Coordinates of C-alpha atoms and ligand atoms in Angstrom, one line a residue:
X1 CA 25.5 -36.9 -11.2
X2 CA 25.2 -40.5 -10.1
X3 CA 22.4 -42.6 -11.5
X4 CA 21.0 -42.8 -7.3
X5 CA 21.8 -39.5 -6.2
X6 CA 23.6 -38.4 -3.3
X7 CA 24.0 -40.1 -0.3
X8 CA 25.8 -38.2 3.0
X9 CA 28.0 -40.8 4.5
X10 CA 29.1 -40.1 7.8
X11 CA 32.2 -41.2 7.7
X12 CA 35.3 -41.8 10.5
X13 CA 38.3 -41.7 8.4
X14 CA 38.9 -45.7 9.3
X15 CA 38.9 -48.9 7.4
X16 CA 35.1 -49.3 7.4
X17 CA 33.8 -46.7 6.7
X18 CA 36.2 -46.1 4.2
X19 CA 35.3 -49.4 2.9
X20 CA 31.6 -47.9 2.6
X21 CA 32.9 -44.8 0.7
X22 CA 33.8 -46.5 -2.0
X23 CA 31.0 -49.5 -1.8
X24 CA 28.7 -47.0 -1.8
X25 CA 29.8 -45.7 -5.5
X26 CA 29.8 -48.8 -6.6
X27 CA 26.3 -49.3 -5.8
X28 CA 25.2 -45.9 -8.2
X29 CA 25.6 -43.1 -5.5
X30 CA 27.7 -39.5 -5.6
X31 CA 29.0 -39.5 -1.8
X32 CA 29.1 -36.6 0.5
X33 CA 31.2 -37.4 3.7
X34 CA 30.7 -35.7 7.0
X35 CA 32.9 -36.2 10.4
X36 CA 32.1 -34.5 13.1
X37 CA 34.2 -33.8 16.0
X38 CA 32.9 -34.3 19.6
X39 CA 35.9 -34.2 21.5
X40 CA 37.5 -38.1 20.2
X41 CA 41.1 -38.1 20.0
X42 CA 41.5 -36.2 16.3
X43 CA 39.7 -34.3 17.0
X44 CA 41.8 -31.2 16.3
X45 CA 41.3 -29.3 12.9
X46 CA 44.2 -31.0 11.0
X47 CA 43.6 -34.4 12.1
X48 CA 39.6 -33.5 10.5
X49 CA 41.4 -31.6 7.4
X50 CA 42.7 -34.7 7.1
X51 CA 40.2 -37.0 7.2
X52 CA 37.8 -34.8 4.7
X53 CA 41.1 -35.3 2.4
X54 CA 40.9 -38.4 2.6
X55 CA 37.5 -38.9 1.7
X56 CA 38.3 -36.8 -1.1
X57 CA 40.7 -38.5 -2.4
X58 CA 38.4 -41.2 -2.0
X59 CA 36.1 -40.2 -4.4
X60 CA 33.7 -38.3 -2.1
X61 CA 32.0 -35.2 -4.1
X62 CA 31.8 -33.0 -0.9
X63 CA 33.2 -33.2 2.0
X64 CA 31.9 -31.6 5.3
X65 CA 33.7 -31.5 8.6
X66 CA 31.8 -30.2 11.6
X67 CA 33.4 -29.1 15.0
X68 CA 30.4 -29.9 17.1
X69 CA 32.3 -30.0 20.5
X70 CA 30.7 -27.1 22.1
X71 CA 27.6 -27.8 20.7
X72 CA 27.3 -31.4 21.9
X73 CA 28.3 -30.5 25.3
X74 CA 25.7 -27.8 25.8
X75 CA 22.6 -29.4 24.3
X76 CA 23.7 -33.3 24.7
X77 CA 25.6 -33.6 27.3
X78 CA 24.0 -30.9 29.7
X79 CA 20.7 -32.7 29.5
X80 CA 22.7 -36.3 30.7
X81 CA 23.8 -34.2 33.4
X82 CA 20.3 -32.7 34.6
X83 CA 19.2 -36.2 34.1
X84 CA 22.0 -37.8 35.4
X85 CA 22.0 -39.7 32.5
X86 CA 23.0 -43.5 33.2
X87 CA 21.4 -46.1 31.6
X88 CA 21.1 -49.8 33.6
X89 CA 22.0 -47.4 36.6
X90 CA 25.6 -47.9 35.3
X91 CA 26.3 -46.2 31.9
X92 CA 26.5 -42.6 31.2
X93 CA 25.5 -43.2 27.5
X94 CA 28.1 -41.4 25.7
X95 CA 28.3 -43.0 22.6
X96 CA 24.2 -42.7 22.9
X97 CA 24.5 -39.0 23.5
X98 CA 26.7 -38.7 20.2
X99 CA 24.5 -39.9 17.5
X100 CA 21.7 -37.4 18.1
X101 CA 24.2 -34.9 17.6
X102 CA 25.7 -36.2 14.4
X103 CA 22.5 -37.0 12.8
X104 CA 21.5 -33.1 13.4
X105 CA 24.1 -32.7 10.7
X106 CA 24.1 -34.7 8.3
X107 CA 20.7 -34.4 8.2
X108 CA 21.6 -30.5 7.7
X109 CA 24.0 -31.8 4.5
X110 CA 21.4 -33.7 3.0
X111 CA 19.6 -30.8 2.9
X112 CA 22.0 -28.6 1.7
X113 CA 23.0 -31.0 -1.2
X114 CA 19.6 -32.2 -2.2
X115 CA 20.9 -35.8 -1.1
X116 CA 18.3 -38.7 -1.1
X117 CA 19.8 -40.9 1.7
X118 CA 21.8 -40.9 4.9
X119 CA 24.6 -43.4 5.2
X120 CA 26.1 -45.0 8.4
X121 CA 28.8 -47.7 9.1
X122 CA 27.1 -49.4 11.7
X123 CA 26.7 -53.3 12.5
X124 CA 22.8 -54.8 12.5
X125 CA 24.1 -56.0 15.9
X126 CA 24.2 -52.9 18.0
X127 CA 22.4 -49.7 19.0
X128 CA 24.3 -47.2 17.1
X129 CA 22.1 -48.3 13.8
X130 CA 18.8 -47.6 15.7
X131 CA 20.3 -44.4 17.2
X132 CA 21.3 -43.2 13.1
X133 CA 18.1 -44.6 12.4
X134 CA 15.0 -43.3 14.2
X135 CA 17.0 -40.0 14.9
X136 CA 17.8 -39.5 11.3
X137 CA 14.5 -40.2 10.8
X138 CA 12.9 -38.3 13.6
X139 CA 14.4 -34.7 12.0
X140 CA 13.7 -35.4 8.2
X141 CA 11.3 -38.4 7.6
X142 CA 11.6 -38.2 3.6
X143 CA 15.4 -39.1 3.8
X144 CA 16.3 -42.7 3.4
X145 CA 18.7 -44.4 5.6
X146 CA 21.1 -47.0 4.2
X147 CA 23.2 -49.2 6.0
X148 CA 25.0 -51.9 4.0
X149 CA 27.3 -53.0 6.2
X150 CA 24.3 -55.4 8.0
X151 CA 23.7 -56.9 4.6
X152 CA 27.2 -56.7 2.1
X153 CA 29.4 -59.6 2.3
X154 CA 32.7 -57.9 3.9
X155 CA 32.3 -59.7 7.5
X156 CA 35.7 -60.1 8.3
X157 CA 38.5 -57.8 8.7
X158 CA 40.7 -60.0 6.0
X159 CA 38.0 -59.4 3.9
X160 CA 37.8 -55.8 4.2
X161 CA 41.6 -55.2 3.8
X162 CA 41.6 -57.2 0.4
X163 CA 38.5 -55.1 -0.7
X164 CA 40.1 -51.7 1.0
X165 CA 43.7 -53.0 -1.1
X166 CA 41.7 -53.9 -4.3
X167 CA 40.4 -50.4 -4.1
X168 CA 43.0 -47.7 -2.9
X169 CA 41.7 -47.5 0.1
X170 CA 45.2 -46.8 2.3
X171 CA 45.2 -49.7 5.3
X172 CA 47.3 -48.7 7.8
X173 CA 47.5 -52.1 10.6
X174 CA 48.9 -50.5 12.6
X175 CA 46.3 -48.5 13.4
X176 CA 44.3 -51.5 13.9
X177 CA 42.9 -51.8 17.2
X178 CA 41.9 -55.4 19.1
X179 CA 38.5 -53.7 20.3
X180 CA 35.6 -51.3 19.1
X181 CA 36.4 -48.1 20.8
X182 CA 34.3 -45.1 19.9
X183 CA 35.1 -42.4 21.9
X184 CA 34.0 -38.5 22.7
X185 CA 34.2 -35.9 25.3
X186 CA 32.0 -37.5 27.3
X187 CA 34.2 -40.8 27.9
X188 CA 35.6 -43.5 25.9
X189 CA 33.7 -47.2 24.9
X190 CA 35.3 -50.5 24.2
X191 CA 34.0 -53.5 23.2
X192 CA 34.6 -56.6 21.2
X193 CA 37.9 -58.7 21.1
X194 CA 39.0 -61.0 24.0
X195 CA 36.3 -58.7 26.1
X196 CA 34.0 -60.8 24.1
X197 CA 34.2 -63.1 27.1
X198 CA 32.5 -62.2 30.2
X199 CA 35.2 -63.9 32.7
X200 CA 38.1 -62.6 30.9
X201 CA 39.4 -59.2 32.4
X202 CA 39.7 -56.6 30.3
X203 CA 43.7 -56.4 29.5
X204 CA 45.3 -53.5 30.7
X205 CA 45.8 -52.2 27.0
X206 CA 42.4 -51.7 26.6
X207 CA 41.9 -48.7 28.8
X208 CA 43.6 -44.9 27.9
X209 CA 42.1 -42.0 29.9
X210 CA 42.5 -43.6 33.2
X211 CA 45.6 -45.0 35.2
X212 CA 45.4 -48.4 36.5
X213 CA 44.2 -47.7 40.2
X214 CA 47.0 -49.5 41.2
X215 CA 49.3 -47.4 40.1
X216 CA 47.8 -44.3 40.8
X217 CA 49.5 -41.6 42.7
X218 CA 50.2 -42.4 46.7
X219 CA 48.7 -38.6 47.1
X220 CA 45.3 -37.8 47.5
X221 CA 43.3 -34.9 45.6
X222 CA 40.6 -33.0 46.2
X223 CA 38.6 -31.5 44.0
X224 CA 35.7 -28.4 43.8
X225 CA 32.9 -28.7 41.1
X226 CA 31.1 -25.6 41.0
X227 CA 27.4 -25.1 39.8
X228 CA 25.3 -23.2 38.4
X229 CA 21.5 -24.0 38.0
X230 CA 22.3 -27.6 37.5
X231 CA 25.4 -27.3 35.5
X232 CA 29.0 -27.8 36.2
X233 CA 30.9 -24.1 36.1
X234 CA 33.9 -24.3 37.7
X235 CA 36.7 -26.7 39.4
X236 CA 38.3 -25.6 42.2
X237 CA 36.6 -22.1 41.7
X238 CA 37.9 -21.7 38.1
X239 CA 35.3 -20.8 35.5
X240 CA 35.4 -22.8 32.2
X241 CA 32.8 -23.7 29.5
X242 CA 31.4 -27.0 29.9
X243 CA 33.4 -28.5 26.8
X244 CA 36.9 -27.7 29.1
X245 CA 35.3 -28.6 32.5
X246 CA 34.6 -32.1 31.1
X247 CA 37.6 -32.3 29.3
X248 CA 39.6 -31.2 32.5
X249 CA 37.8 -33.5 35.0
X250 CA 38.3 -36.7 32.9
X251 CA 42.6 -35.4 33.1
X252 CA 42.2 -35.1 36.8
X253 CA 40.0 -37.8 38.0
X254 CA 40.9 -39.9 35.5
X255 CA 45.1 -39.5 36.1
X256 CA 43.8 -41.0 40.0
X257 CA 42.4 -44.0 38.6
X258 CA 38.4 -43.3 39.1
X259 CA 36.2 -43.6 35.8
X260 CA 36.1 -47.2 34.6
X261 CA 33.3 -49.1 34.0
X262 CA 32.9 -53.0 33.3
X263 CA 29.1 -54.6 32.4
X264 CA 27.4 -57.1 31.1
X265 CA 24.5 -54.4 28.9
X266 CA 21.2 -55.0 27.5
X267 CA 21.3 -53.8 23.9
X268 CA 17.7 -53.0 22.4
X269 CA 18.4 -55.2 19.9
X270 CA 17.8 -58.0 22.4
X271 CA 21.3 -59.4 23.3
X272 CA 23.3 -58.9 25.9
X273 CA 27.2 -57.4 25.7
X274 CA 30.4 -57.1 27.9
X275 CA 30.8 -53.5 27.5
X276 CA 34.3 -51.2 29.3
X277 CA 33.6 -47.6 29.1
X278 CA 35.9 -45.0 31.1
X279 CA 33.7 -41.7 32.2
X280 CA 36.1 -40.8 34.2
X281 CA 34.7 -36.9 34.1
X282 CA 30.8 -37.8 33.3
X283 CA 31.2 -40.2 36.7
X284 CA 32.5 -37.5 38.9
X285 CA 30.1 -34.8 37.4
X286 CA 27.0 -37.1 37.7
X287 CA 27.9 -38.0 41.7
X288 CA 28.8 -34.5 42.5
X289 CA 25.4 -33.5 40.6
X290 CA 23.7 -35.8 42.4
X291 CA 24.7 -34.4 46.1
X292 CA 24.3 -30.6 45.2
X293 CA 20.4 -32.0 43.7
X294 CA 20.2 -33.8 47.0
X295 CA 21.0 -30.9 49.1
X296 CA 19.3 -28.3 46.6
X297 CA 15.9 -30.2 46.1
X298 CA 12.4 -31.3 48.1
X299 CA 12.3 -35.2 48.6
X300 CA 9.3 -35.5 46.5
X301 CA 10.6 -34.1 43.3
X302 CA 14.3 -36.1 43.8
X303 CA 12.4 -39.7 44.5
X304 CA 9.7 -38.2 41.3
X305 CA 12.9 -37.3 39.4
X306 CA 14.8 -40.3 40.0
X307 CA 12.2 -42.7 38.6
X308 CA 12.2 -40.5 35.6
X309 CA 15.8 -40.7 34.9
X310 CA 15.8 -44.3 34.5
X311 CA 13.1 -43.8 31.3
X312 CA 15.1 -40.9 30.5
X313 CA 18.4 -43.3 30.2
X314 CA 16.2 -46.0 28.2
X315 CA 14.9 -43.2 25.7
X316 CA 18.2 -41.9 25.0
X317 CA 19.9 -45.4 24.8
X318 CA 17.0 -46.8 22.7
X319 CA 17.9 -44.0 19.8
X320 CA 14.5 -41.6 20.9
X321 CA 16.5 -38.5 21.4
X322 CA 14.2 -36.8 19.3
X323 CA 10.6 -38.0 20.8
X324 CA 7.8 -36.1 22.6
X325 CA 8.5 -38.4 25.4
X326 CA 11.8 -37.3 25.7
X327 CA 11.3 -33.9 25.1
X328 CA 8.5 -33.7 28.0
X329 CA 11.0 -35.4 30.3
X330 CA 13.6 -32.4 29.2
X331 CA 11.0 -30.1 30.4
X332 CA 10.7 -31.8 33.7
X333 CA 14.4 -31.8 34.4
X334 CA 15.2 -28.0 33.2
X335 CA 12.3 -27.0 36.1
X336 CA 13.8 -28.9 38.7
X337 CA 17.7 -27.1 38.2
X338 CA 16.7 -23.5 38.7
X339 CA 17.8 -23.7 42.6
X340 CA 20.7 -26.1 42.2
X341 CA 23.6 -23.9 42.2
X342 CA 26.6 -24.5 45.0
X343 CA 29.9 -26.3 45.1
X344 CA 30.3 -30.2 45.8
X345 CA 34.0 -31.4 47.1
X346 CA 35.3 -35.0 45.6
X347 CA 37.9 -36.9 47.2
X348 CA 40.4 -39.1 45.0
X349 CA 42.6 -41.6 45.7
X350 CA 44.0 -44.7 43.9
X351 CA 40.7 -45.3 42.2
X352 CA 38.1 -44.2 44.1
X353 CA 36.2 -41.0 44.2
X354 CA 34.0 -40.1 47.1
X355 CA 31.7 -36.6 48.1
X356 CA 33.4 -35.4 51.2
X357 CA 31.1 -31.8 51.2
X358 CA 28.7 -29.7 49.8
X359 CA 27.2 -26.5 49.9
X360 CA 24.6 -24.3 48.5
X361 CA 23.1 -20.9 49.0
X362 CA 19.5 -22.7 48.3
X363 CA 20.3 -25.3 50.6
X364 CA 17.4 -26.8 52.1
X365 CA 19.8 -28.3 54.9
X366 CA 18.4 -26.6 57.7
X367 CA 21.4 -26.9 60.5
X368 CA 18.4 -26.0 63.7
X369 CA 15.8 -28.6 62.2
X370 CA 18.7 -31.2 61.8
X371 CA 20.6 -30.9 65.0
X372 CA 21.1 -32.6 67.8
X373 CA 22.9 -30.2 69.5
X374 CA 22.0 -26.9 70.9
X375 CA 20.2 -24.5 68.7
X376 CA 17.1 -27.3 67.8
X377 CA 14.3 -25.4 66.1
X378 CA 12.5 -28.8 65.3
X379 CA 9.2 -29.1 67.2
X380 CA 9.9 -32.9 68.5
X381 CA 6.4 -32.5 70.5
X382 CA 4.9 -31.9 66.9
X383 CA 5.7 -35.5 66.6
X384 CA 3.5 -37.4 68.5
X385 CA 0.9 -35.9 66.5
X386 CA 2.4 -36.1 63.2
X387 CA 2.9 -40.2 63.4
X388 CA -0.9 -40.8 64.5
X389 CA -2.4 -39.0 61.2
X390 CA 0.3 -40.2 59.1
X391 CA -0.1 -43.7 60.2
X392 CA -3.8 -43.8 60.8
X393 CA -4.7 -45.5 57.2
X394 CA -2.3 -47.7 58.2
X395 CA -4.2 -48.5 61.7
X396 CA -7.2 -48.4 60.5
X397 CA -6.4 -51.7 58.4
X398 CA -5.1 -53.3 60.9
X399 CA -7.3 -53.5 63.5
X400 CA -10.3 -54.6 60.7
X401 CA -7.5 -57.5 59.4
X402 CA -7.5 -58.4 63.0
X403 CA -11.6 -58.4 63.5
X404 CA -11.6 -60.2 60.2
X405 CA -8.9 -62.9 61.9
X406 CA -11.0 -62.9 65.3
X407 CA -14.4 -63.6 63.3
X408 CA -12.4 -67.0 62.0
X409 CA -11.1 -67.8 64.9
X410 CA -7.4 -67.9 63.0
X411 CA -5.4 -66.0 66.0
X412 CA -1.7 -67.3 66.6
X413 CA 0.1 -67.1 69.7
X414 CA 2.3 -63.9 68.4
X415 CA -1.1 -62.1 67.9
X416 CA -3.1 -63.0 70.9
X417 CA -0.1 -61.9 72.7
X418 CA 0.0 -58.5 70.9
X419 CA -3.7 -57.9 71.7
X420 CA -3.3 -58.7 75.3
X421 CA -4.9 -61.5 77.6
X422 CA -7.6 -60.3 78.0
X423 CA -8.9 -59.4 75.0
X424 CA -7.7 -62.9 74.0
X425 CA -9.9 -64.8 76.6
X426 CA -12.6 -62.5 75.0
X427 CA -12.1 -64.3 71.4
X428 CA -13.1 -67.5 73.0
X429 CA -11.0 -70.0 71.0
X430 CA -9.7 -73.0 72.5
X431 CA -6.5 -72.2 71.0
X432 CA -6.5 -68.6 72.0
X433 CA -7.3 -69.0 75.6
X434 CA -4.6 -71.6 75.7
X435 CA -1.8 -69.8 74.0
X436 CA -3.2 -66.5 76.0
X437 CA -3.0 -68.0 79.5
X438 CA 0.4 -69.5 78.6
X439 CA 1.8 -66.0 77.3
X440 CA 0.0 -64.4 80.6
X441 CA 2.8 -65.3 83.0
X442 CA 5.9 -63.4 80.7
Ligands
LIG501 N1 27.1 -50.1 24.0 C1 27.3 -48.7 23.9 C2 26.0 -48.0 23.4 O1 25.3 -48.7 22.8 C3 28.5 -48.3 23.2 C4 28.5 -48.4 21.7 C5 29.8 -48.1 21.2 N2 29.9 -48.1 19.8 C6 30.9 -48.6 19.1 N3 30.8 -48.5 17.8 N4 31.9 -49.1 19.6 O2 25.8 -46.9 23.6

């Protein structure tokens, strides 16, 4: 047993947090690694069983590897979808959605192994820190969270290969990317590199799970997503759990060029980034949601709901997954999906994806109180009626803001003309009976 204790590191498999494996025994700890897979590219059990080897061989005392893909689909990711999770309006949060997830278990190692601290890999630059932070935190408040990488002196890549070669820690530069990707089920986020530039567009290179609109296939597809009480069940009237659905959507939508994202994003910490995300199957999921909600729901509780979304978005981006706000919010949503179950149909083609239909047996479309045509059930005498109550507050101001102007004598021409002549001789202004008598002949 180390001098510190344990620590539970959750670790990646790459060079930094490899880096960190080792710095962290350095510094007096026994390391526990934990990776957790959420749908990112190794996802599969070998590529993990290799990782948690490599930790191993590392020096890590345990090492845990946790298939949360399911899991973060159908408590993460199906509340982003009841809230249409986007934060700036723009970004379906997906690396946001991820560390709630991952801190449930590696807060459940800690326990386990009686470790003192929680460690993460994460720059003092960005969100992700705050996220491991507060939601770390949030489920265990007597763990300490360490991250060194903010404060130990390996800044540059050079200087982490030399310490990762000085070490044993395998390098392979290959493997080296240009950009900060971190990537899950729910999309894929780049950042960093010649990005780092706001006028620069991103290189063709940096994108992977969609096709360059431009070369996307000459043929259009359709697409059905099916619901079910505000969830996505089916495409094209096949059932699958959410975990394939997403996975599916971001093949086909993605293979037609639709899911990229490029935005200038206010980090909590106060600066602003050029983020590239492709959400290719969050995108299409969150716009077909949208239309089925739109169909599905009263006015009130969409234009209630929408306003709510946005601090939803800012909650979950600001790391406050696990906050009574948040949680209340939840609540809010989950009553408002009961009725939304139906079928939306997406349209893609060379980048762009597009509702072309939706139905629902809930519908609140009424086809007699919305046509035109024959078969009108709308009472249109009704409203006559209707507009003088619902406008009367609105009349009643008006005609004391134009006593108040009469009392001054402040009428203009476009007023006296609105009141008529005759009330405007009444007023008795020079001006008025001027302008009035001019405006009499038109
Ligand atoms: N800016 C995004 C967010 O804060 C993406 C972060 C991606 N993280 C990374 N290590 N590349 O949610």
């Amino acid at each position: 047993m180390s001098e510190k204790g344990k620590v539970v590191l959750a670790y990646s498999g790459g060079l930094d947090t490899s880096c960190l494996l080792k710095y962290l025994q350095d510094e007096g700890y026994d390391v526990v690694s934990c990776i957790a897979s959420l749908g990112q590219p190794s996802s599969e059990r070998s590529d993990i069983e290799a990782i948690s080897d490599k930790a191993k061989s590392l020096g890590a005392v345990a090492a845990y590897d946790v298939d949360i893909r399911d899991e973060f689909c159908e408590d993460f990711v199906a509340k982003a979808i009841y809230a249409n999770g986007m934060y700036e309006n723009k970004y379906p949060l997906l690396s946001a959605l991820s560390r709630p997830a991952i801190c449930r278990h590696l807060v459940r190692v800690a326990q386990k192994e009686g470790a003192v601290a929680v460690a993460h890999g994460c720059t003092g630059k960005g969100n992700d820190q705050v996220r491991f932070e507060l939601e770390c935190k949030a489920l265990d408040p007597t763990l300490d969270i360490l991250g060194p990488v903010r404060s130990w002196n390996l800044t540059t890549r050079s200087s982490e290969i030399e310490y990762a070669q000085a070490h044993g820690i395998p390098v392979d530069a290959t493997k080296a990317s240009p950009y900060s990707i971190d990537e899950n089920v729910w999309g894929r986020a780049i950042e960093c590199g010649v990005l780092e530039n706001p006028w620069n567009q991103a290189p063709k290179g940096a994108w992977s799970i969609t096709v360059d609109p431009e070369e996307a296939p000459d043929e259009a597809r359709d697409v059905v997503i099916g619901f079910e009480a505000g969830l996505p069940v089916s495409i094209d009237g096949q059932r699958m759990k959410l975990y394939d659905l997403v996975a599916a959507l971001n093949g086909i939508v993605g293979s037609h060029g639709f899911g990229r994202i490029d935005m200038i994003e206010d980090r909590l910490v106060g600066l602003k980034s050029r983020e590239c995300y492709e959400q290719p199957g969050a995108l299409a999921i969150i716009m077909a949601h949208k239309q089925l909600e739109s169909l599905c729901l009263p006015g009130d509780v969409l234009h209630v709901k929408l306003d709510l979304e946005h601090e939803w978005s800012r909650q979950v981006y600001n790391g406050l997954w696990y906050s009574p706000l948040k949680d209340a919010l939840d609540a809010f949503f989950a009553s408002t999906q009961k009725t939304v179950t139906g079928e939306v149909r997406l349209h893609l083609y060379k980048g762009s994806c597009t509702v072309t239909g939706s139905r629902a047996d809930s519908s609140m479309y009424d086809f007699g109180l919305a046509t035109y045509d024959k078969g009108d059930t709308f009472d249109r005498t009704a409203a006559k009626g209707f507009m003088d109550l619902f406008g009367l507050p609105n009349r009643v101001w008006a005609e004391r803001r134009l006593e108040r102007e009469k009392a001054a004598g402040l009428l203009g021409a476009a007023q006296i003309q609105a009141m008529g002549v005759k009330e405007a001789e009444a007023a008795g202004t020079n001006q008025a009976s001027a302008e009035g008598s001019a405006s009499a002949g038109k």
